Amino acid sequence: MTTMSSSGTHHTASSTLDPAPGRGRAPAATGAGASLRERKKLRTRQAIRESAYRLITEQGYHNTTVEQIAEDAEVSPSTVFRYFATKEEIVLTAEHDALMEQALLERPASEPPLVAVREAITGSMRGKYQDIPAELMQRLQLITQVPELRAQMHAIMDRNAEMLRRALAERTGRPEDDLELKVVASAVCGALTHVIFDWVERDQQEDLMETIERALSVLERGLTL
Amino acid sequence: MTTMSSSGTHHTASSTLDPAPGRGRAPAATGAGASLRERKKLRTRQAIRESAYRLITEQGYHNTTVEQIAEDAEVSPSTVFRYFATKEEIVLTAEHDALMEQALLERPASEPPLVAVREAITGSMRGKYQDIPAELMQRLQLITQVPELRAQMHAIMDRNAEMLRRALAERTGRPEDDLELKVVASAVCGALTHVIFDWVERDQQEDLMETIERALSVLERGLTL
Amino acid sequence: MTTMSSSGTHHTASSTLDPAPGRGRAPAATGAGASLRERKKLRTRQAIRESAYRLITEQGYHNTTVEQIAEDAEVSPSTVFRYFATKEEIVLTAEHDALMEQALLERPASEPPLVAVREAITGSMRGKYQDIPAELMQRLQLITQVPELRAQMHAIMDRNAEMLRRALAERTGRPEDDLELKVVASAVCGALTHVIFDWVERDQQEDLMETIERALSVLERGLTL
Amino acid sequence: MTTMSSSGTHHTASSTLDPAPGRGRAPAATGAGASLRERKKLRTRQAIRESAYRLITEQGYHNTTVEQIAEDAEVSPSTVFRYFATKEEIVLTAEHDALMEQALLERPASEPPLVAVREAITGSMRGKYQDIPAELMQRLQLITQVPELRAQMHAIMDRNAEMLRRALAERTGRPEDDLELKVVASAVCGALTHVIFDWVERDQQEDLMETIERALSVLERGLTL
DNA sequence: ACAATCGGGACTCCCCGTTCTT
DNA sequence: AAGAACGGGGAGTCCCGATTGT
């Protein structure tokens, strides 16, 4: 779920994979052929994030100042804030997102909602798992441990629920502000977020995918015990 | 759900419902007894909160500084931070909570979980509604509108889900860290929080209790659409 | 040199081993037969110091608050400040001092000053070395690393130079405010302090006593190179 | 010796004698050239210091708050801390230093160390004495009287001893970390600091230069009495 | 007497708006 | 015109002294 978040939505900085939809001349959607300037921006963005992660890992979140991050990334502090609205965002933003939305929309319309959600998650998760297990785990751990990040994470989940609701609305043809849709989306997101945080805190002793599937089946059964 | 939050757990300051446990002669739970010192603390705490609410209502959350609140409450800024860890906490803490936990535990054990939850909510809500409707609404609106508060609210919901889970564990006899329990508790909390926020944002056009009941019934049906 | 410092001279709290000289009814100089109350005070003082050392070792000086120390020692923060004027003093005070002054005064009057100093140091040092090498080292390291402590340490050295000057005045029969005495005392203290700090920072690769002796011999030679 | 201190080394703020080294077109060492930005910074720095001195002279060190200084200098309190790490630093930093280092390096290599030191001191002191006798005295008095400043002063002396040691290493060709060098440098600094402080406290009844020369001659004689 | 509490000031850091520089 | 530097201001932490209460 962490990776469900739509990408960094800061004013100035737009990410490649979330290419300012609706703007005039959109750069190639794949991010491959971005303009020279865009490429440079991306690199700066990455440099800042990498510096941040390294320093935070070494010193902890609160002991790491934005100034240190800026210095390490060889930019000015003000530049950091031009790329990320807050210190929290540096940790929380992820470019490789929005994949899940894609995955969900690609499920056949005949599937029941929860089944589609399950398949979308397992599909996109499995993709991630081989790429960046260690880095993702480190990030998840940071998020669960630092209250500010945890709180922000919930805000991101809100946006994810929104996305999920829209996707479901499209699948089912129900109106956008349908109460049922809201309940389904928010319950699923709420449960999954909790389960994942819990799994991280419990030191990842069980298999995550299995845990998620068990959680989804409880939801399908109607929350009976 | 908003009012589910267990009371402010700041180091020095103890809330009414958490009346300095373990000291010799415990002051009456209502706050009536209690040493002069304790009484004064309570009054200070209230004074700060009231000043905060008034100023924030007049000027908005971000335009109100802690210094102003302190001045208005006739204490020093540092005193404010001794009573509330953060500015956010001033708004979010509520002494009149934990009622819901009580209500839930009092439902007969034979009821299915979701029914018990519904009854507990409607019961304790109704109690609130006559007491402090205006103030509660103002507070809810503040929380939904100010991102920082909204994020914090989710942290409180986490604690509420915890509480709900424990209550359900007791009712059902399941182990404390049972996955099913976690899913149920977090899904219910997630959905209700969302629905309530949504209701506040939509200017309270429908009846809240009815909305909540519809939401719960969706959960009971297994999130089918 | 660290241990040269005369003991904690805080208003309220007087240490047993520095038994308020010149006061009316001095308790036994050994500290053995102090009044019941004095004994308790001593114990509190020790408890605070021990808590402080443990917490500081674990968390670092700046990450350890006086409140934490107080809680760990099971006293109130205000009590901490009744026993120690400042946080720094908790680390810097040592009851087992003033031994050196003793040692110096016991040297035969015929010895040249620097020789007497050397003998006094080696004598009292050697006594220490078997008792608490690890603890002393930890303390020295703390002092060299934390600027506040280092600065305070210099203040203590000032007082030591005073003491040395008085001792030399007595040995030589010179007037108390003789310039020569001041120069000798302050030069010796300055050099030894520096050499010891330097030794601690250089990870104690050489033998300390030998280093001190070499330093003293440079002083005797008249600072020629 | 007081004025030996190398200039303020706070992160953002660069002093006159340390004029943003490594930048493209270096501004003239006198501060005459320099970009508009640099000029302004210098002026701000000076304004803060002047306000500080005036207020402290009128009200005393402890009765003067940083806020007052900031207000008087027409900057924000946070700006004060951007220019000076601590309140102490406002008083202790001096741009007109490093002259002594210069003076020392200019002495002929054939002179014995202590002689060179004497000449360097007398030379640079005499330069000072005509310029700013009153201000320097006021500052010295402040430093001797306020314990915090006195403690900080010792830290500065440490750095001075460093400088002296390096200068001597260059003169004599000895290795940088030679014990003898350390002893000479720290003994000289320790003695001179003490003598100067003592002179200030004794109300400057004798001639300072003569006192310093007597002190140096004691050092040369090998601290014999 | 002794502890809880408050006041206040030093200090840090985040974040944002403006100004200067390139 | 983009980006860095700079300043302002507010949140928050901690130390310590003075007052108040038990």
CSV table of C-alpha atoms in Angstrom, one decimal, chain C residues 23-150:
chain,number,residue,atom,x,y,z
C,23,ARG,CA,32.1,25.7,60.0
C,24,GLY,CA,31.2,25.2,63.5
C,25,ARG,CA,30.6,21.5,64.2
C,26,ALA,CA,32.4,19.7,61.5
C,27,PRO,CA,31.4,16.1,61.0
C,28,ALA,CA,34.2,13.6,61.1
C,29,ALA,CA,36.6,14.2,58.3
C,30,THR,CA,36.5,10.7,57.1
C,31,GLY,CA,32.8,10.8,56.3
C,32,ALA,CA,32.3,7.7,58.5
C,33,GLY,CA,30.5,9.2,61.3
C,34,ALA,CA,28.3,11.8,59.6
C,35,SER,CA,24.9,12.5,61.0
C,36,LEU,CA,22.0,10.5,59.8
C,37,ARG,CA,20.8,13.3,57.6
C,38,GLU,CA,24.2,13.9,56.1
C,39,ARG,CA,24.4,10.2,55.2
C,40,LYS,CA,21.1,10.4,53.4
C,41,LYS,CA,22.1,13.4,51.4
C,42,LEU,CA,25.2,11.7,50.4
C,43,ARG,CA,23.3,8.8,49.1
C,44,THR,CA,20.9,11.0,47.1
C,45,ARG,CA,23.9,12.8,45.6
C,46,GLN,CA,25.4,9.6,44.6
C,47,ALA,CA,22.2,8.2,43.2
C,48,ILE,CA,21.8,11.3,41.0
C,49,ARG,CA,25.3,11.0,39.7
C,50,GLU,CA,25.0,7.4,39.0
C,51,SER,CA,21.8,7.8,37.1
C,52,ALA,CA,23.4,10.7,35.2
C,53,TYR,CA,26.4,8.6,34.2
C,54,ARG,CA,24.3,5.7,33.1
C,55,LEU,CA,21.9,7.7,31.0
C,56,ILE,CA,24.6,9.9,29.5
C,57,THR,CA,26.7,6.9,28.6
C,58,GLU,CA,23.7,5.4,26.8
C,59,GLN,CA,22.3,8.4,25.2
C,60,GLY,CA,25.0,11.1,25.1
C,61,TYR,CA,25.2,14.2,27.1
C,62,HIS,CA,22.9,16.4,25.1
C,63,ASN,CA,20.3,13.8,24.6
C,64,THR,CA,20.0,13.3,28.3
C,65,THR,CA,17.7,15.8,30.2
C,66,VAL,CA,17.8,16.7,33.8
C,67,GLU,CA,14.3,15.4,34.0
C,68,GLN,CA,15.3,12.0,32.9
C,69,ILE,CA,18.1,11.9,35.4
C,70,ALA,CA,15.8,13.0,38.1
C,71,GLU,CA,13.2,10.4,37.2
C,72,ASP,CA,15.8,7.7,37.0
C,73,ALA,CA,17.2,8.7,40.4
C,74,GLU,CA,13.7,8.9,41.8
C,75,VAL,CA,13.9,12.5,42.9
C,76,SER,CA,12.2,15.6,41.6
C,77,PRO,CA,14.1,17.8,39.1
C,78,SER,CA,14.2,20.6,41.6
C,79,THR,CA,16.0,18.3,43.9
C,80,VAL,CA,18.7,17.7,41.3
C,81,PHE,CA,19.3,21.4,41.2
C,82,ARG,CA,19.5,21.6,45.0
C,83,TYR,CA,22.3,19.1,44.9
C,84,PHE,CA,24.1,20.3,41.8
C,85,ALA,CA,24.0,23.9,40.6
C,86,THR,CA,24.1,22.9,37.0
C,87,LYS,CA,23.9,19.8,34.8
C,88,GLU,CA,27.5,20.1,34.1
C,89,GLU,CA,28.4,19.9,37.7
C,90,ILE,CA,26.8,16.5,38.0
C,91,VAL,CA,29.4,15.1,35.7
C,92,LEU,CA,32.3,17.2,36.9
C,93,THR,CA,32.1,17.0,40.6
C,94,ALA,CA,34.1,14.4,42.4
C,95,GLU,CA,34.2,13.7,46.0
C,96,HIS,CA,37.5,11.9,46.1
C,97,ASP,CA,39.5,15.0,45.4
C,98,ALA,CA,41.6,17.3,47.4
C,99,LEU,CA,43.9,14.4,47.8
C,100,MET,CA,46.4,16.0,45.6
C,101,GLU,CA,46.6,19.1,47.7
C,102,GLN,CA,47.3,16.8,50.6
C,103,ALA,CA,50.0,15.0,48.7
C,104,LEU,CA,51.7,18.3,47.6
C,105,LEU,CA,51.8,19.7,51.1
C,106,GLU,CA,53.4,16.5,52.3
C,107,ARG,CA,56.4,16.7,50.1
C,108,PRO,CA,59.6,17.8,51.8
C,109,ALA,CA,60.1,21.6,51.6
C,110,SER,CA,63.6,21.2,50.3
C,111,GLU,CA,62.4,19.7,46.9
C,112,PRO,CA,62.3,22.1,44.0
C,113,PRO,CA,58.7,23.0,43.2
C,114,LEU,CA,58.3,21.1,39.9
C,115,VAL,CA,59.8,18.0,41.5
C,116,ALA,CA,57.3,18.2,44.3
C,117,VAL,CA,54.5,18.6,41.8
C,118,ARG,CA,55.6,15.6,39.9
C,119,GLU,CA,55.8,13.5,42.9
C,120,ALA,CA,52.5,14.6,44.2
C,121,ILE,CA,50.8,13.9,40.9
C,122,THR,CA,52.3,10.5,40.4
C,123,GLY,CA,51.5,9.6,44.0
C,124,SER,CA,47.9,10.5,43.9
C,125,MET,CA,47.4,9.3,40.3
C,126,ARG,CA,48.8,5.9,41.1
C,127,GLY,CA,46.3,5.6,43.9
C,128,LYS,CA,43.5,6.2,41.5
C,129,TYR,CA,44.6,4.1,38.8
C,130,GLN,CA,44.0,0.8,40.4
C,131,ASP,CA,40.6,1.8,41.7
C,132,ILE,CA,38.6,3.2,38.8
C,133,PRO,CA,40.5,3.1,35.6
C,134,ALA,CA,37.5,2.4,33.3
C,135,GLU,CA,35.1,4.9,35.0
C,136,LEU,CA,37.7,7.6,35.1
C,137,MET,CA,38.5,7.1,31.4
C,138,GLN,CA,34.9,7.2,30.4
C,139,ARG,CA,34.6,10.4,32.3
C,140,LEU,CA,37.7,12.0,30.8
C,141,GLN,CA,36.4,11.1,27.4
C,142,LEU,CA,33.1,12.7,28.1
C,143,ILE,CA,34.8,15.8,29.3
C,144,THR,CA,37.1,16.1,26.3
C,145,GLN,CA,34.2,15.6,23.8
C,146,VAL,CA,31.5,17.8,25.3
C,147,PRO,CA,32.5,21.4,24.8
C,148,GLU,CA,30.5,22.6,27.8
C,149,LEU,CA,32.2,20.1,30.1
C,150,ARG,CA,35.6,20.9,28.6
